[in-house]
Every structure is written in C-alpha cells, then in structure tokens.
Amino acid sequence: MSALLSRRLLVVTGKGGVGKTTVAAALGLVAARAGKRTIVAEVAQRGDVASVFDREGSQPFEEVQLAPNLFHISIDPQDALEEYLRDQLPSGAVAEVLIRSRIFAMVAAATPGMRELLTVGKLWELAQLDRRTPGADAYDLVVVDAPATGHGVAVLTAPRTFAAAAGSGPVARQGMIIDAMLSDPEQIAVIAVARAEELAVTETGALRRSLQERMGLPLERVVANALDPDRFSPREATRLEPHASHPAVARALRGHHRALRQRAQLARLRKLTGQAPMHLPLHPGGPDLELLADELQAQL
Amino acid sequence: MTGLGDRLEGKRICIVAGSGGVGKTTASAALALGLAAAGQRVAVVTIDPARRLADALGLEELGNEPRMVDPAVLGAIAPDTEMRGELWAMMLDAKATFDALIAKLAPDERTRDDVLGNRIYAQLSSAIAGSQEFSAVAKLYDLDRDGGYDAIVLDTPPSRNALDFLDAPDRLTDFFEGRALKLFVVPTGIAARVLGAGTSVVFSILKKLTGVNLLDDVAILFRAMSTLIDGFRERAAAVKALLADPATTFLIVASPQREPVAEAIFFRQKLREAGMPFGGLIVNRVAVLAEDEATDPIAIRAQLRDTLGDALAAKVAQSAEDLQVLAARNAEAVERLKTELDEPDPIIVPRLDGEVQDIDGLLVLYRYLTGTAG
C-alpha cells in the first residue's frame, strides 16, 4: 500500500473551484477501501463533503458514517473552542460560564490565529490513536478538506504562530505539540488539487514554496482535476482538420485544442512542483466518486 | 449598452459576488469596461486578479488607489467599440485600506502607532473579524463619496462565505464596541487590572490558558481601539447604508457546478433576508449546444465512417456524446439557478475552448454582458 495512506493526516488544498472537496472525499474512499478507518474533515464549511456523498448536511461536529470505514465531520471553531474548554477545565461549571460568556467569545476571536488553532487542534485530536474525546474510537487516517490555498497554509502554521505569541501557558505548550505533528512528514502529507489552468497552476507553485518556507514540508502529491480527455493523437487531429465543415468534427477539434492547452498547463504544473501530477478526468455527467477513487487508487 | 446595461440603469454601485473560481474578477472587469465604453466614468475594484488580466488593464504598478486604464486597452479587447467614458481600476490591498482607516480615525499619533504597531493587530487586521470584507466595503464607501465616479464595480473578496461580506460592518462594530471593550478599558493600570489574579474568572482563566504576554498585547490594543469606536461605528453605519442604497445592486456570478450553484443560492437567500437588492445572475462557462446541433453519436459515427474510418469516427462520436451529457448537466444547473434565484433570464456565458482568466475571456464576457455577442 502507498506510503501516503500510512500517514495520520492528509491535507487536501487548492484554489477555490478546483474540486478540492470531491478529491478529498475520493481520497477518503480510497483509504476506506484499503481498510483504513478514515474520517474526512471539512473545515468551517457547510456540509460539502456530505453532499458529495448525497447526504444531507450533518450537524456540525458530529462524526457521521458515510460508508464502510468512512466517516465525516464538519469542524466549526466555536464547537472546537467549547470542546477544548470542557476538556481543559477542571470544572464543567466554569467551562459553561466561559462558553456562555460573550466577552470570552470576543476575546477568543480577537486572539490571533485562535480560530485556526482550534480547528487544527481538533484535526490533531481526531488523528490521535488515544483520543481525548470521551468514548471516541481512533481513526487510522484523517483527510482534511482544507480551506483555499492561502488559508490552508495559515491553518497549518497557526499552532507555531500561537505558541510563539503566547510564550507560556498550556495553549503554547499544546501549540508546540500540535506543531510537532503538523511539521513531521512522517505523519502529515499535503496534497494540492489544481485544474490545468494558468492561475490554478501558478497558485500550486506558490503553495509549494510557502509550504517549504513556512512549514518545512514538501508538497507531497499534486492532483490535476477535471481534465478533458486527450482523445486524438496529432496524426488523427491532422486527419480531422479537412473535415471541420462537419459540425461534430469541428466540435471534436475544439475539444482537442482545449485538451492541448491543458497539456501545456500540465507541463507547467510539473515544472513548478517538481513532480508528475496525478490525473483525474472530467466526468461529463458529474463527478462519480467511486470512479474517481478508482482513478486515484491506480495512481497512488 | 444593452444586455446587463438596461438592468443596471440608475445603479451607481454594483457588487459582484460568487464563489471562488467562477470568473468573478473577469466578469467585474468586463462589466466595468462595458459601462465605461458606454460613456460612464467607472471604477473597478478587484482583488487579486489573474496576472494577465492585471497586465492587460495596466494594473501591475497600482497601489491602493484607482488609476485610469489606457483607453487603448478597449481597442485591444474590442476593436470595433469606441471608448466614450473612462475606466479606472485598482487592486484592493485589504491591510493597507484597514491601516489607513485606523490612521484616519485615531485621535492622535500615539494611538495610531499603538494600534498599527501592535502584534495582535498585525494579525487581526489581515485574518480576523472579516476585515478583508470590511476593507472592501470601506474602500467602496470612500470611492463613492470622494471619487466622482458614475459607477463603481466591486469584485468581492474570495470569501467562501458570502455572509462575511454582508455582515462585515456589523461584525466589526460588534467586535470593537460594547461590553468587551469596557471590561478591558479602565482608567488606570489596565494591564495590572486585566492580568491581576481574580479580576474575573474570565481573565484569570485566559491568563492561565494563553500566557501573560499575549493578554498584555490584547489589553493595549483594546484600549487604543476604544478611542476609535465612535469613528468605527459611524463608518460602519454609513457603509451599511450604502449597501442598502437603492443605487446599489448585487450581481451573482456562478458556474454550473455543484459548489458554485449552492453558493449562489445561499447568497441570494442572504440578500433576501438582509433586504438587499439583487441585480442579476451571470452563469459562466456553460457548455451549450447550438439549437440545431446534432449530437446523436450513432448518426455521427455513421456519417463520418466513410471519410474518417470507423475508429476515428467513433472517437468523434464519443466526444459529441460527452459534450451532450455535459451540456445536459449544465442546463440542469442553470434551470436550478433560475428557479432558486427567481431569475428567469440570466446571462449565460458559454464555456470557452481556451483559458478564461485572460484577455480572451474578458472579451467574451464583455460581449455577453453588453449584449453584443454575435
């Protein structure tokens, strides 16, 4: 089995609109099929992962089973804060006072990186074999449907930023523990999803640099999503050209040229990321999760 | 300008919303270009545009103020169109806008420096409390009041949650005013009081959890901010009024995929709830078939078999079939948008064969938005 699936955390990120959520769900399915008890965690979103699986949005913060071995959770920073306080404070009553305190909520919100820290703290908790959540079972793998590129890195750097700012105290100590996991390539892998379009490719290159600079992490894998089929060889295209007066041939040639432009962007993507991206085809009838998982599995 | 132009009659501010990756920035630029060509003095405020689009508009060297786009740009994009007005463009620097607002509202230099130099502020201003959204509307307000523009097109920040944008003024005032601040702001010895053991259960627990240094910074920041509250409140109220002004309208851009469609529906709902005007829907990158276009793969294969050979004819037929499936799915998404957004007549921009985020995409959108597409 691929080393990728033996990590604890897979962080899937990419520019908005590239199909991050679908790819995260498909990766989760690959892991689940391989017998890993897997949870796909989406961060501050609205039940997108669940809707990819044709489920109604679940309650935030609930671990919901989607398929055999496959679970889903939507992480909301407010819920994460409440869970954290209940876990940390000796008295439940004190925790409740804080949770209900508007002032506390505001100060927490004002504290730089707090939302990101709480979110990532929950991801860390999910990835522990001995979980802090009472009665919760352990997961073999947490797949994170992370925010768009820039914010994705911000989530990863939150614990160390926070630890540096706080200086001392339990939050700083916990920040350092979490950071140790997030910056350990044995435990975490970052996967970028891109489309074969100029802007998405450029952003993926930038992500690779900022991951290296800010986290010391490599960009583990790149997924080029929604590719048009590379249907015609150059020779076939040449044979088609004289018949472009037939509307279906003209259409096919336009599709061929679109595919060619995508190949050029894929070459850029390869160069900017220093690796061959995995390819996922566009599914004309809408993304088919089982099929996407097959396609990913074959390329892992 | 026909097309969207008629609907925007009498609108001074046009806010373009939609999820990331649907071509929102290009649509904003194309719309502004169309309005400018029609004779208006237009400013377009964009956020992080694609490099080539920025180059095309001459945005590269821009700071945080609009600059006039060379009228020749229109000539390069749409040679058959005459530029009768002026197009001004800027890229929003959210942090610079927010800093400028702080500097403007600060009663003295010391307060200004206390805030701008505070390490919590440094992160707060770029990351927390929807300040990017607030910066965008704050800039909009300044441009509307002082810029002398006939129309302003605002490309909204790439926020996943459209709510952030509408709520930004409220959330920011909420945040800086009221009880939270009052508790921090005491006449003397702020840090001592805040950090002193037993001041309140909240503060002592915070101190235990987060450590001393951080809290000290919070106290200093909040004290400095307290002198800015009135200014903030006024500004936020004015910005809110501007968003609700009859001359303001919201355009929603979507593409026919699950997520952008869901986002468009969500945003339309938020507009309804907030009583904000909805100016129209643009569905971008739609795979469309010509009305008389044959897509029956069996017929196509049969027609082409003799000239191309069966294998190649089958491939052409397959690509026609894929397109048909894609077009049908996109048509379904468009129908759903029409119903859910209560918009019977959206502007449908067909999918291009090439890149969309560059000058070709701008031209195509320009033609569709101005009703000059052939």
Coordinates of C-alpha atoms in Angstrom, one line a residue, chain A:
Chain A
M1 CA 0.0 0.0 0.0
S2 CA 1.1 3.5 -0.7
A3 CA 3.1 5.3 2.0
L4 CA 0.6 8.2 1.5
L5 CA -2.1 6.3 3.3
S6 CA 0.1 5.4 6.2
R7 CA 0.3 9.0 7.4
R8 CA -2.1 10.2 10.0
L9 CA -3.2 13.4 8.3
L10 CA -3.7 14.2 4.6
V11 CA -4.4 17.8 3.9
V12 CA -6.1 18.5 0.6
T13 CA -5.9 22.1 -0.5
G14 CA -6.0 24.2 -3.7
K15 CA -7.5 27.3 -5.3
G16 CA -11.3 27.8 -5.0
G17 CA -13.4 25.9 -7.5
V18 CA -10.9 23.2 -8.5
G19 CA -12.8 20.4 -6.9
K20 CA -10.9 20.1 -3.6
T21 CA -13.9 18.7 -1.7
T22 CA -14.5 16.0 -4.3
V23 CA -10.9 14.9 -4.4
A24 CA -10.7 14.9 -0.5
A25 CA -13.8 12.6 -0.5
A26 CA -12.4 10.3 -3.2
L27 CA -9.1 10.0 -1.3
G28 CA -11.1 9.2 1.8
L29 CA -12.8 6.5 -0.1
V30 CA -9.5 5.1 -1.4
A31 CA -8.3 4.8 2.2
A32 CA -11.5 3.3 3.5
R33 CA -11.4 0.7 0.7
A34 CA -7.9 -0.2 1.8
G35 CA -9.3 -1.0 5.2
K36 CA -8.3 2.2 7.0
R37 CA -10.8 3.7 9.4
T38 CA -10.9 7.1 7.8
I39 CA -12.6 10.4 8.5
V40 CA -12.9 13.3 6.0
A41 CA -12.9 16.5 8.0
E42 CA -14.1 19.7 6.4
V43 CA -13.1 23.0 7.9
A44 CA -15.6 25.8 8.5
Q45 CA -17.8 24.8 5.6
R46 CA -21.3 23.9 5.0
G47 CA -21.6 20.2 4.7
D48 CA -20.0 20.0 1.3
V49 CA -18.4 16.6 1.8
A50 CA -21.7 15.1 3.0
S51 CA -23.4 16.5 -0.1
V52 CA -20.8 14.9 -2.4
F53 CA -21.9 11.6 -0.8
D54 CA -25.5 12.7 -1.4
R55 CA -26.1 13.1 2.3
E56 CA -27.9 16.0 3.9
G57 CA -25.5 18.2 5.8
S58 CA -24.9 16.7 9.2
Q59 CA -24.8 18.5 12.4
P60 CA -21.5 20.4 12.8
F61 CA -19.0 18.5 14.9
E62 CA -20.8 15.2 14.7
E63 CA -18.8 12.2 13.4
V64 CA -21.1 10.7 10.8
Q65 CA -20.6 7.4 9.0
L66 CA -20.9 7.7 5.2
A67 CA -19.7 4.3 4.0
P68 CA -17.9 1.3 5.5
N69 CA -14.8 2.6 7.2
L70 CA -15.6 6.2 6.1
F71 CA -16.7 9.0 8.4
H72 CA -17.2 12.7 8.0
I73 CA -17.0 15.7 10.3
S74 CA -17.5 19.4 9.8
I75 CA -15.3 21.4 12.1
D76 CA -16.6 24.6 13.4
P77 CA -14.2 26.7 15.5
Q78 CA -16.8 27.6 18.1
D79 CA -17.6 24.0 18.7
A80 CA -13.9 23.3 18.9
L81 CA -13.5 26.0 21.5
E82 CA -16.3 24.6 23.6
E83 CA -14.9 21.1 23.4
Y84 CA -11.4 22.4 24.3
L85 CA -12.7 24.3 27.3
R86 CA -14.6 21.3 28.6
D87 CA -11.6 19.1 28.1
Q88 CA -9.1 21.5 29.8
L89 CA -11.0 23.0 32.7
P90 CA -11.3 21.0 35.9
S91 CA -14.9 22.1 36.5
G92 CA -17.7 21.7 34.0
A93 CA -19.5 24.7 35.6
V94 CA -16.5 27.0 34.9
A95 CA -16.4 25.8 31.3
E96 CA -20.1 26.5 30.9
V97 CA -19.6 30.1 32.3
L98 CA -16.9 30.7 29.7
I99 CA -18.8 29.2 26.8
R100 CA -21.8 31.4 27.5
S101 CA -19.6 34.5 28.0
R102 CA -19.9 36.9 25.1
I103 CA -16.8 38.6 26.3
F104 CA -14.8 35.4 26.3
A105 CA -16.0 34.7 22.8
M106 CA -14.9 38.1 21.6
V107 CA -11.5 37.8 23.2
A108 CA -11.0 34.4 21.8
A109 CA -12.0 35.7 18.4
A110 CA -9.6 38.6 18.8
T111 CA -6.7 36.4 19.7
P112 CA -4.7 36.0 16.5
G113 CA -4.8 32.6 15.0
M114 CA -7.2 31.3 17.6
R115 CA -9.8 30.0 15.1
E116 CA -7.2 28.3 13.0
L117 CA -5.6 26.9 16.2
L118 CA -8.9 25.5 17.4
T119 CA -9.6 24.0 14.0
V120 CA -6.2 22.4 13.7
G121 CA -6.4 21.3 17.3
K122 CA -9.5 19.3 16.5
L123 CA -7.8 17.8 13.5
W124 CA -4.9 16.8 15.8
E125 CA -7.4 15.3 18.3
L126 CA -9.0 13.3 15.5
A127 CA -5.7 12.0 14.4
Q128 CA -4.7 10.7 17.9
L129 CA -4.8 7.0 18.5
D130 CA -5.7 7.7 22.1
R131 CA -8.4 10.3 21.6
R132 CA -9.3 12.9 24.1
T133 CA -13.0 12.9 23.2
P134 CA -14.6 10.5 25.7
G135 CA -15.6 7.2 24.2
A136 CA -14.4 8.1 20.7
D137 CA -12.8 5.5 18.5
A138 CA -9.5 6.1 16.9
Y139 CA -9.1 6.7 13.2
D140 CA -6.3 5.4 11.0
L141 CA -6.4 8.4 8.8
V142 CA -7.8 12.0 8.8
V143 CA -8.3 13.5 5.4
V144 CA -8.7 17.3 5.6
D145 CA -10.8 19.2 3.1
A146 CA -8.8 22.4 3.8
P147 CA -9.6 26.0 3.0
A148 CA -8.4 27.5 -0.2
T149 CA -4.6 27.6 -0.8
G150 CA -3.5 30.6 1.2
H151 CA -5.7 29.9 4.2
G152 CA -4.7 26.3 4.1
V153 CA -1.2 27.2 5.0
A154 CA -2.4 29.6 7.6
V155 CA -4.2 26.7 9.3
L156 CA -1.0 24.7 9.4
T157 CA 1.1 27.5 10.8
A158 CA -1.4 28.5 13.4
P159 CA 0.0 26.4 16.3
R160 CA 3.5 27.6 15.9
T161 CA 2.4 31.2 15.5
F162 CA 0.3 30.9 18.5
A163 CA 2.9 29.2 20.6
A164 CA 5.4 32.0 19.7
A165 CA 2.9 34.7 20.6
A166 CA 1.6 33.2 23.8
G167 CA 5.1 32.4 25.2
S168 CA 4.0 30.3 28.1
G169 CA 0.9 28.5 29.4
P170 CA -0.9 25.4 28.3
V171 CA -2.0 26.8 25.0
A172 CA 1.6 27.5 24.0
R173 CA 2.7 24.0 25.1
Q174 CA -0.2 22.4 23.2
G175 CA 0.5 24.5 20.2
M176 CA 4.0 23.1 20.1
I177 CA 2.8 19.5 20.4
I178 CA 0.4 20.1 17.6
D179 CA 3.1 21.8 15.5
A180 CA 5.4 18.8 16.0
M181 CA 2.8 16.6 14.3
L182 CA 2.0 19.1 11.5
S183 CA 5.6 19.6 10.6
D184 CA 6.5 15.9 10.6
P185 CA 6.5 14.5 7.1
E186 CA 6.1 11.0 8.5
Q187 CA 2.7 11.9 9.9
I188 CA 1.3 14.5 7.5
A189 CA 1.1 15.0 3.8
V190 CA -0.2 18.0 1.9
I191 CA -1.9 17.3 -1.4
A192 CA -2.7 20.1 -3.9
V193 CA -5.6 20.0 -6.2
A194 CA -5.3 22.1 -9.4
R195 CA -7.0 22.5 -12.7
A196 CA -4.9 22.7 -15.8
E197 CA -5.5 26.4 -16.0
E198 CA -2.9 29.1 -15.7
L199 CA -4.0 30.7 -12.4
A200 CA -4.6 27.4 -10.6
V201 CA -1.2 26.1 -11.8
T202 CA 0.6 29.3 -10.7
E203 CA -1.0 29.1 -7.2
T204 CA 0.0 25.5 -6.8
G205 CA 3.7 26.5 -7.4
A206 CA 3.3 29.3 -4.8
L207 CA 1.8 26.8 -2.4
R208 CA 4.8 24.5 -2.8
R209 CA 7.1 27.4 -2.0
S210 CA 5.2 28.6 1.0
L211 CA 4.8 25.1 2.5
Q212 CA 8.5 24.7 2.3
E213 CA 9.3 28.1 3.7
R214 CA 6.8 28.2 6.4
M215 CA 6.3 24.6 7.5
G216 CA 9.4 22.9 6.0
L217 CA 7.1 20.4 4.4
P218 CA 7.2 19.2 0.8
L219 CA 4.1 19.3 -1.4
E220 CA 3.5 15.5 -1.3
R221 CA 1.3 15.0 -4.4
V222 CA -0.5 17.1 -6.9
V223 CA -3.8 16.2 -8.4
A224 CA -4.8 17.7 -11.8
N225 CA -8.5 17.6 -11.8
A226 CA -11.3 17.7 -14.4
L227 CA -9.0 17.1 -17.4
D228 CA -10.6 16.9 -20.8
P229 CA -9.8 13.6 -22.5
D230 CA -6.7 13.5 -24.6
R231 CA -8.7 11.7 -27.3
F232 CA -6.9 12.4 -30.6
S233 CA -3.3 11.8 -31.5
P234 CA -1.6 14.6 -33.5
R235 CA -2.0 12.4 -36.6
E236 CA -5.7 11.9 -36.0
A237 CA -6.1 15.6 -35.5
T238 CA -4.4 16.3 -38.8
R239 CA -6.8 13.8 -40.4
L240 CA -9.8 15.5 -38.9
E241 CA -8.9 19.0 -40.0
P242 CA -10.0 18.8 -43.6
H243 CA -13.5 17.7 -42.4
A244 CA -14.0 20.6 -40.0
S245 CA -17.1 21.6 -42.0
H246 CA -18.9 18.8 -40.3
P247 CA -20.1 20.3 -37.0
A248 CA -19.3 17.2 -34.9
V249 CA -15.7 17.2 -36.3
A250 CA -15.4 21.0 -35.6
R251 CA -16.6 20.4 -32.1
A252 CA -14.2 17.5 -31.6
L253 CA -11.3 19.6 -32.9
R254 CA -12.2 22.4 -30.5
G255 CA -12.2 19.9 -27.7
H256 CA -8.8 18.6 -28.9
H257 CA -7.3 22.1 -28.8
R258 CA -8.7 22.6 -25.3
A259 CA -7.0 19.4 -24.3
L260 CA -3.8 20.5 -25.9
R261 CA -3.8 23.8 -23.9
Q262 CA -4.4 21.8 -20.8
R263 CA -1.4 19.6 -21.6
A264 CA 0.7 22.8 -21.8
Q265 CA -0.5 23.8 -18.4
L266 CA 0.2 20.3 -17.0
A267 CA 3.8 20.7 -18.2
R268 CA 4.0 24.0 -16.3
L269 CA 2.5 22.3 -13.3
R270 CA 5.1 19.5 -13.5
K271 CA 7.9 22.1 -13.7
L272 CA 6.6 24.3 -10.9
T273 CA 6.0 21.4 -8.5
G274 CA 8.9 19.2 -9.5
Q275 CA 6.7 16.1 -9.8
A276 CA 4.3 14.4 -12.2
P277 CA 0.7 15.2 -11.1
M278 CA -1.9 12.6 -10.8
H279 CA -4.6 13.0 -13.5
L280 CA -8.3 12.9 -12.9
P281 CA -10.6 13.2 -16.0
L282 CA -13.6 15.4 -16.2
H283 CA -16.7 13.3 -15.7
P284 CA -19.3 14.8 -18.2
G285 CA -22.2 13.6 -16.1
G286 CA -20.9 15.0 -12.9
P287 CA -18.2 13.7 -10.6
D288 CA -18.5 10.0 -9.9
L289 CA -16.9 9.3 -6.5
E290 CA -16.4 5.6 -6.9
L291 CA -14.8 6.1 -10.3
L292 CA -12.6 9.0 -9.0
A293 CA -11.4 6.7 -6.2
D294 CA -10.6 4.0 -8.7
E295 CA -8.6 6.5 -10.7
L296 CA -6.7 7.9 -7.7
Q297 CA -6.0 4.4 -6.4
A298 CA -4.4 3.4 -9.7
Q299 CA -2.0 6.4 -9.5
L300 CA -1.1 6.3 -5.8

